PDB file of C-alpha atoms in Angstrom:
ATOM      1  CA  MET A   1     -26.033  32.536 -17.150  1.00  0.00           C
ATOM      2  CA  LYS A   2     -23.250  30.347 -15.740  1.00  0.00           C
ATOM      3  CA  ASN A   3     -25.833  27.769 -14.629  1.00  0.00           C
ATOM      4  CA  MET A   4     -27.202  27.587 -18.186  1.00  0.00           C
ATOM      5  CA  GLN A   5     -23.705  26.960 -19.576  1.00  0.00           C
ATOM      6  CA  ILE A   6     -23.187  24.167 -17.053  1.00  0.00           C
ATOM      7  CA  ARG A   7     -26.617  22.739 -17.931  1.00  0.00           C
ATOM      8  CA  LYS A   8     -25.810  22.907 -21.650  1.00  0.00           C
ATOM      9  CA  LEU A   9     -22.436  21.168 -21.237  1.00  0.00           C
ATOM     10  CA  THR A  10     -24.003  18.517 -19.046  1.00  0.00           C
ATOM     11  CA  GLU A  11     -26.760  17.851 -21.576  1.00  0.00           C
ATOM     12  CA  LEU A  12     -24.229  17.691 -24.408  1.00  0.00           C
ATOM     13  CA  GLY A  13     -22.190  15.124 -22.468  1.00  0.00           C
ATOM     14  CA  VAL A  14     -25.229  12.997 -21.672  1.00  0.00           C
ATOM     15  CA  ALA A  15     -26.432  13.224 -25.283  1.00  0.00           C
ATOM     16  CA  LEU A  16     -23.004  12.150 -26.552  1.00  0.00           C
ATOM     17  CA  ALA A  17     -23.024   9.122 -24.259  1.00  0.00           C
ATOM     18  CA  LEU A  18     -26.612   8.285 -25.214  1.00  0.00           C
ATOM     19  CA  ALA A  19     -25.920   8.570 -28.957  1.00  0.00           C
ATOM     20  CA  THR A  20     -22.936   6.245 -28.541  1.00  0.00           C
ATOM     21  CA  ILE A  21     -24.996   3.680 -26.643  1.00  0.00           C
ATOM     22  CA  LEU A  22     -27.864   3.907 -29.144  1.00  0.00           C
ATOM     23  CA  ASN A  23     -25.419   3.241 -31.972  1.00  0.00           C
ATOM     24  CA  PHE A  24     -24.730  -0.191 -30.501  1.00  0.00           C
ATOM     25  CA  LEU A  25     -28.446  -1.055 -30.602  1.00  0.00           C
ATOM     26  CA  LYS A  26     -28.801  -2.071 -34.232  1.00  0.00           C
ATOM     27  CA  LEU A  27     -32.438  -2.316 -35.302  1.00  0.00           C
ATOM     28  CA  TYR A  28     -31.440  -3.687 -38.674  1.00  0.00           C
ATOM     29  CA  GLU A  29     -28.042  -4.432 -40.162  1.00  0.00           C
ATOM     30  CA  MET A  30     -27.517  -4.556 -43.904  1.00  0.00           C
ATOM     31  CA  PRO A  31     -25.503  -7.450 -45.366  1.00  0.00           C
ATOM     32  CA  GLN A  32     -23.050  -5.117 -47.118  1.00  0.00           C
ATOM     33  CA  GLY A  33     -22.674  -2.712 -44.177  1.00  0.00           C
ATOM     34  CA  GLY A  34     -24.742   0.139 -42.821  1.00  0.00           C
ATOM     35  CA  SER A  35     -27.401  -0.262 -40.171  1.00  0.00           C
ATOM     36  CA  VAL A  36     -30.529   1.342 -38.804  1.00  0.00           C
ATOM     37  CA  THR A  37     -29.775   2.764 -35.380  1.00  0.00           C
ATOM     38  CA  LEU A  38     -31.136   5.472 -33.110  1.00  0.00           C
ATOM     39  CA  GLU A  39     -28.043   7.651 -32.635  1.00  0.00           C
ATOM     40  CA  MET A  40     -29.549  10.671 -34.423  1.00  0.00           C
ATOM     41  CA  ILE A  41     -32.221  11.144 -31.727  1.00  0.00           C
ATOM     42  CA  PRO A  42     -29.943  12.768 -29.092  1.00  0.00           C
ATOM     43  CA  ILE A  43     -28.241  14.916 -31.734  1.00  0.00           C
ATOM     44  CA  ILE A  44     -31.569  16.224 -33.062  1.00  0.00           C
ATOM     45  CA  PHE A  45     -32.840  16.718 -29.508  1.00  0.00           C
ATOM     46  CA  ILE A  46     -29.838  18.881 -28.600  1.00  0.00           C
ATOM     47  CA  ALA A  47     -30.035  20.765 -31.911  1.00  0.00           C
ATOM     48  CA  LEU A  48     -33.694  21.626 -31.290  1.00  0.00           C
ATOM     49  CA  ARG A  49     -33.131  22.435 -27.630  1.00  0.00           C
ATOM     50  CA  TRP A  50     -29.949  24.524 -27.865  1.00  0.00           C
ATOM     51  CA  GLY A  51     -29.527  25.403 -31.556  1.00  0.00           C
ATOM     52  CA  TRP A  52     -27.694  24.326 -34.646  1.00  0.00           C
ATOM     53  CA  LYS A  53     -24.195  25.213 -33.407  1.00  0.00           C
ATOM     54  CA  GLU A  54     -24.528  22.956 -30.378  1.00  0.00           C
ATOM     55  CA  GLY A  55     -26.164  20.274 -32.541  1.00  0.00           C
ATOM     56  CA  ALA A  56     -23.352  20.439 -35.092  1.00  0.00           C
ATOM     57  CA  PHE A  57     -20.740  20.368 -32.311  1.00  0.00           C
ATOM     58  CA  LEU A  58     -22.378  17.335 -30.718  1.00  0.00           C
ATOM     59  CA  GLY A  59     -22.742  15.570 -34.078  1.00  0.00           C
ATOM     60  CA  SER A  60     -19.120  16.202 -35.028  1.00  0.00           C
ATOM     61  CA  THR A  61     -17.916  15.080 -31.618  1.00  0.00           C
ATOM     62  CA  TYR A  62     -20.046  11.951 -31.917  1.00  0.00           C
ATOM     63  CA  GLY A  63     -18.546  11.286 -35.376  1.00  0.00           C
ATOM     64  CA  LEU A  64     -15.022  11.631 -33.988  1.00  0.00           C
ATOM     65  CA  LEU A  65     -15.904   9.286 -31.134  1.00  0.00           C
ATOM     66  CA  GLN A  66     -17.170   6.740 -33.669  1.00  0.00           C
ATOM     67  CA  LEU A  67     -13.786   6.903 -35.396  1.00  0.00           C
ATOM     68  CA  LEU A  68     -12.061   6.202 -32.078  1.00  0.00           C
ATOM     69  CA  LEU A  69     -14.412   3.302 -31.345  1.00  0.00           C
ATOM     70  CA  GLY A  70     -13.490   1.453 -34.527  1.00  0.00           C
ATOM     71  CA  ALA A  71     -15.565   2.875 -37.365  1.00  0.00           C
ATOM     72  CA  SER A  72     -14.926   1.570 -40.879  1.00  0.00           C
ATOM     73  CA  ILE A  73     -12.084   3.644 -42.290  1.00  0.00           C
ATOM     74  CA  TYR A  74     -10.862   2.990 -45.814  1.00  0.00           C
ATOM     75  CA  TYR A  75      -9.472   6.409 -46.771  1.00  0.00           C
ATOM     76  CA  PRO A  76      -8.666   9.423 -44.534  1.00  0.00           C
ATOM     77  CA  LEU A  77     -11.031  11.779 -46.392  1.00  0.00           C
ATOM     78  CA  GLN A  78     -13.763   9.128 -46.368  1.00  0.00           C
ATOM     79  CA  ALA A  79     -13.439   8.907 -42.585  1.00  0.00           C
ATOM     80  CA  VAL A  80     -13.952  12.666 -42.251  1.00  0.00           C
ATOM     81  CA  LEU A  81     -16.860  12.705 -44.712  1.00  0.00           C
ATOM     82  CA  ASP A  82     -18.700   9.705 -43.232  1.00  0.00           C
ATOM     83  CA  TYR A  83     -18.253  10.521 -39.552  1.00  0.00           C
ATOM     84  CA  PRO A  84     -17.515  14.020 -38.140  1.00  0.00           C
ATOM     85  CA  LEU A  85     -18.847  15.888 -41.165  1.00  0.00           C
ATOM     86  CA  ALA A  86     -21.912  13.711 -41.780  1.00  0.00           C
ATOM     87  CA  TYR A  87     -23.014  13.679 -38.127  1.00  0.00           C
ATOM     88  CA  GLY A  88     -22.126  17.348 -37.682  1.00  0.00           C
ATOM     89  CA  LEU A  89     -24.513  18.133 -40.521  1.00  0.00           C
ATOM     90  CA  VAL A  90     -27.315  16.427 -38.575  1.00  0.00           C
ATOM     91  CA  GLY A  91     -26.979  19.327 -36.142  1.00  0.00           C
ATOM     92  CA  LEU A  92     -28.358  21.654 -38.819  1.00  0.00           C
ATOM     93  CA  ALA A  93     -31.730  20.411 -37.627  1.00  0.00           C
ATOM     94  CA  GLY A  94     -31.323  23.130 -35.017  1.00  0.00           C
ATOM     95  CA  LEU A  95     -31.916  25.836 -37.620  1.00  0.00           C
ATOM     96  CA  VAL A  96     -35.576  25.713 -36.541  1.00  0.00           C
ATOM     97  CA  SER A  97     -34.820  25.614 -32.807  1.00  0.00           C
ATOM     98  CA  ASN A  98     -36.197  29.124 -32.199  1.00  0.00           C
ATOM     99  CA  LEU A  99     -39.598  27.986 -33.446  1.00  0.00           C
ATOM    100  CA  PHE A 100     -39.559  24.651 -31.642  1.00  0.00           C
ATOM    101  CA  SER A 101     -40.588  25.713 -28.144  1.00  0.00           C
ATOM    102  CA  LYS A 102     -43.607  27.594 -29.430  1.00  0.00           C
ATOM    103  CA  GLY A 103     -46.882  26.090 -30.465  1.00  0.00           C
ATOM    104  CA  SER A 104     -48.957  23.018 -29.980  1.00  0.00           C
ATOM    105  CA  PHE A 105     -47.911  19.391 -30.154  1.00  0.00           C
ATOM    106  CA  LYS A 106     -48.999  19.317 -33.803  1.00  0.00           C
ATOM    107  CA  VAL A 107     -46.812  22.328 -34.668  1.00  0.00           C
ATOM    108  CA  ARG A 108     -43.855  20.856 -32.764  1.00  0.00           C
ATOM    109  CA  SER A 109     -44.330  17.520 -34.535  1.00  0.00           C
ATOM    110  CA  ILE A 110     -44.242  19.222 -37.924  1.00  0.00           C
ATOM    111  CA  LEU A 111     -41.098  21.113 -36.908  1.00  0.00           C
ATOM    112  CA  ILE A 112     -39.527  17.881 -35.646  1.00  0.00           C
ATOM    113  CA  ALA A 113     -40.234  16.215 -38.983  1.00  0.00           C
ATOM    114  CA  MET A 114     -38.840  19.188 -40.931  1.00  0.00           C
ATOM    115  CA  ALA A 115     -35.768  19.472 -38.710  1.00  0.00           C
ATOM    116  CA  THR A 116     -35.040  15.739 -38.849  1.00  0.00           C
ATOM    117  CA  VAL A 117     -35.436  15.596 -42.618  1.00  0.00           C
ATOM    118  CA  LEU A 118     -33.200  18.676 -42.972  1.00  0.00           C
ATOM    119  CA  GLY A 119     -30.369  17.386 -40.768  1.00  0.00           C
ATOM    120  CA  ALA A 120     -30.604  13.800 -41.986  1.00  0.00           C
ATOM    121  CA  SER A 121     -30.697  14.909 -45.634  1.00  0.00           C
ATOM    122  CA  PHE A 122     -27.354  16.643 -45.235  1.00  0.00           C
ATOM    123  CA  ARG A 123     -25.951  13.527 -43.549  1.00  0.00           C
ATOM    124  CA  PHE A 124     -27.395  11.414 -46.372  1.00  0.00           C
ATOM    125  CA  LEU A 125     -25.743  13.678 -48.943  1.00  0.00           C
ATOM    126  CA  ALA A 126     -22.356  13.310 -47.230  1.00  0.00           C
ATOM    127  CA  HIS A 127     -22.705   9.508 -47.259  1.00  0.00           C
ATOM    128  CA  VAL A 128     -23.805   9.496 -50.918  1.00  0.00           C
ATOM    129  CA  ILE A 129     -20.805  11.609 -51.954  1.00  0.00           C
ATOM    130  CA  SER A 130     -18.529   9.319 -49.967  1.00  0.00           C
ATOM    131  CA  GLY A 131     -20.110   6.322 -51.664  1.00  0.00           C
ATOM    132  CA  VAL A 132     -19.590   7.761 -55.130  1.00  0.00           C
ATOM    133  CA  VAL A 133     -16.013   8.925 -54.547  1.00  0.00           C
ATOM    134  CA  PHE A 134     -14.662   6.102 -52.423  1.00  0.00           C
ATOM    135  CA  PHE A 135     -16.907   3.074 -53.041  1.00  0.00           C
ATOM    136  CA  GLY A 136     -18.070   3.555 -56.622  1.00  0.00           C
ATOM    137  CA  GLU A 137     -16.034   0.542 -57.733  1.00  0.00           C
ATOM    138  CA  TYR A 138     -18.504  -1.714 -55.886  1.00  0.00           C
ATOM    139  CA  ALA A 139     -21.460  -0.605 -57.992  1.00  0.00           C
ATOM    140  CA  PRO A 140     -22.740  -3.515 -60.076  1.00  0.00           C
ATOM    141  CA  GLU A 141     -21.848  -3.335 -63.745  1.00  0.00           C
ATOM    142  CA  GLY A 142     -24.335  -1.298 -65.719  1.00  0.00           C
ATOM    143  CA  ILE A 143     -25.630   0.644 -62.691  1.00  0.00           C
ATOM    144  CA  ASP A 144     -24.709   4.292 -62.406  1.00  0.00           C
ATOM    145  CA  VAL A 145     -22.506   4.923 -59.362  1.00  0.00           C
ATOM    146  CA  TRP A 146     -24.797   7.769 -58.173  1.00  0.00           C
ATOM    147  CA  VAL A 147     -27.883   5.548 -58.378  1.00  0.00           C
ATOM    148  CA  TYR A 148     -26.052   2.796 -56.525  1.00  0.00           C
ATOM    149  CA  SER A 149     -24.857   5.124 -53.742  1.00  0.00           C
ATOM    150  CA  LEU A 150     -28.280   6.787 -53.412  1.00  0.00           C
ATOM    151  CA  GLY A 151     -30.006   3.403 -53.198  1.00  0.00           C
ATOM    152  CA  TYR A 152     -27.520   1.880 -50.801  1.00  0.00           C
ATOM    153  CA  ASN A 153     -27.613   4.799 -48.367  1.00  0.00           C
ATOM    154  CA  ALA A 154     -31.400   5.192 -48.638  1.00  0.00           C
ATOM    155  CA  THR A 155     -31.935   1.622 -47.417  1.00  0.00           C
ATOM    156  CA  TYR A 156     -30.793   2.506 -43.914  1.00  0.00           C
ATOM    157  CA  MET A 157     -31.241   6.293 -43.824  1.00  0.00           C
ATOM    158  CA  ILE A 158     -34.951   6.424 -44.704  1.00  0.00           C
ATOM    159  CA  PRO A 159     -35.992   4.007 -41.918  1.00  0.00           C
ATOM    160  CA  GLN A 160     -33.683   5.852 -39.510  1.00  0.00           C
ATOM    161  CA  ILE A 161     -35.299   9.190 -40.414  1.00  0.00           C
ATOM    162  CA  ILE A 162     -38.809   7.822 -39.906  1.00  0.00           C
ATOM    163  CA  ILE A 163     -37.921   6.225 -36.557  1.00  0.00           C
ATOM    164  CA  THR A 164     -36.180   9.419 -35.402  1.00  0.00           C
ATOM    165  CA  ILE A 165     -39.216  11.563 -36.266  1.00  0.00           C
ATOM    166  CA  ILE A 166     -41.556   9.245 -34.363  1.00  0.00           C
ATOM    167  CA  ALA A 167     -39.245   8.987 -31.344  1.00  0.00           C
ATOM    168  CA  MET A 168     -38.693  12.762 -31.232  1.00  0.00           C
ATOM    169  CA  ALA A 169     -42.436  13.479 -31.472  1.00  0.00           C
ATOM    170  CA  LEU A 170     -43.122  11.058 -28.603  1.00  0.00           C
ATOM    171  CA  LEU A 171     -40.283  12.594 -26.589  1.00  0.00           C
ATOM    172  CA  SER A 172     -41.652  16.073 -27.232  1.00  0.00           C
ATOM    173  CA  LYS A 173     -45.109  15.015 -26.061  1.00  0.00           C
ATOM    174  CA  GLY A 174     -43.678  13.299 -22.991  1.00  0.00           C
ATOM    175  CA  LEU A 175     -41.638  16.351 -21.997  1.00  0.00           C
ATOM    176  CA  GLU A 176     -44.530  18.825 -22.358  1.00  0.00           C
ATOM    177  CA  ASN A 177     -45.340  19.141 -18.657  1.00  0.00           C
ATOM    178  CA  THR A 178     -41.952  18.419 -17.106  1.00  0.00           C
ATOM    179  CA  SER A 179     -39.330  20.596 -15.505  1.00  0.00           C
ATOM    180  CA  LEU A 180     -37.486  20.628 -18.847  1.00  0.00           C
ATOM    181  CA  ALA A 181     -40.411  22.519 -20.404  1.00  0.00           C
ATOM    182  CA  THR A 182     -40.235  25.011 -17.535  1.00  0.00           C
ATOM    183  CA  ILE A 183     -36.490  25.459 -18.082  1.00  0.00           C
ATOM    184  CA  ASN A 184     -37.149  26.155 -21.770  1.00  0.00           C
ATOM    185  CA  LYS A 185     -39.648  28.871 -20.849  1.00  0.00           C
ATOM    186  CA  ILE A 186     -37.120  30.457 -18.454  1.00  0.00           C
ATOM    187  CA  GLN A 187     -34.506  30.429 -21.252  1.00  0.00           C
ATOM    188  CA  GLU A 188     -36.924  32.254 -23.578  1.00  0.00           C
ATOM    189  CA  VAL A 189     -37.401  35.035 -21.003  1.00  0.00           C
ATOM    190  CA  GLU A 190     -33.641  35.507 -20.524  1.00  0.00           C
TER     191      GLU A 190
END
């Protein structure tokens, strides 16, 4: 049991470092802010591997780290909503973690897609609310603030969700016959 706790903490630390590094690799950067990155992949991986609590913890910790590394802060509540809360909500992808280790590649891929959409949707919602409350004044005249915030956040979140699903499915396939798969089977027995 102690070895599993050490393994879990180690994986959480590595995932935190990896998410931070992946955040610096911008696939696409929007002119008015926001970018398509890969930082959700390690958070979803941990959430599916260890569960939603660990995923939410990792996501929140990652969000706090982003604040320390110079995230865009305009209002204190906006900082909480856009970083620790939004990324912590990504960890809710782990709600299907008990089902994840069972089944074929096709079943796992469907679960990955569902889990990613679930976690990312909650993150998206946090960003939309932040956009409405704190950045609504930037909506062009005549455009509803909710429509503006939904559209703005969708431009980077939808590609990020799609890329995360594909990357997670490939990762799942690649890890099928590795020692990590064996460790997962041992965990199920315990």
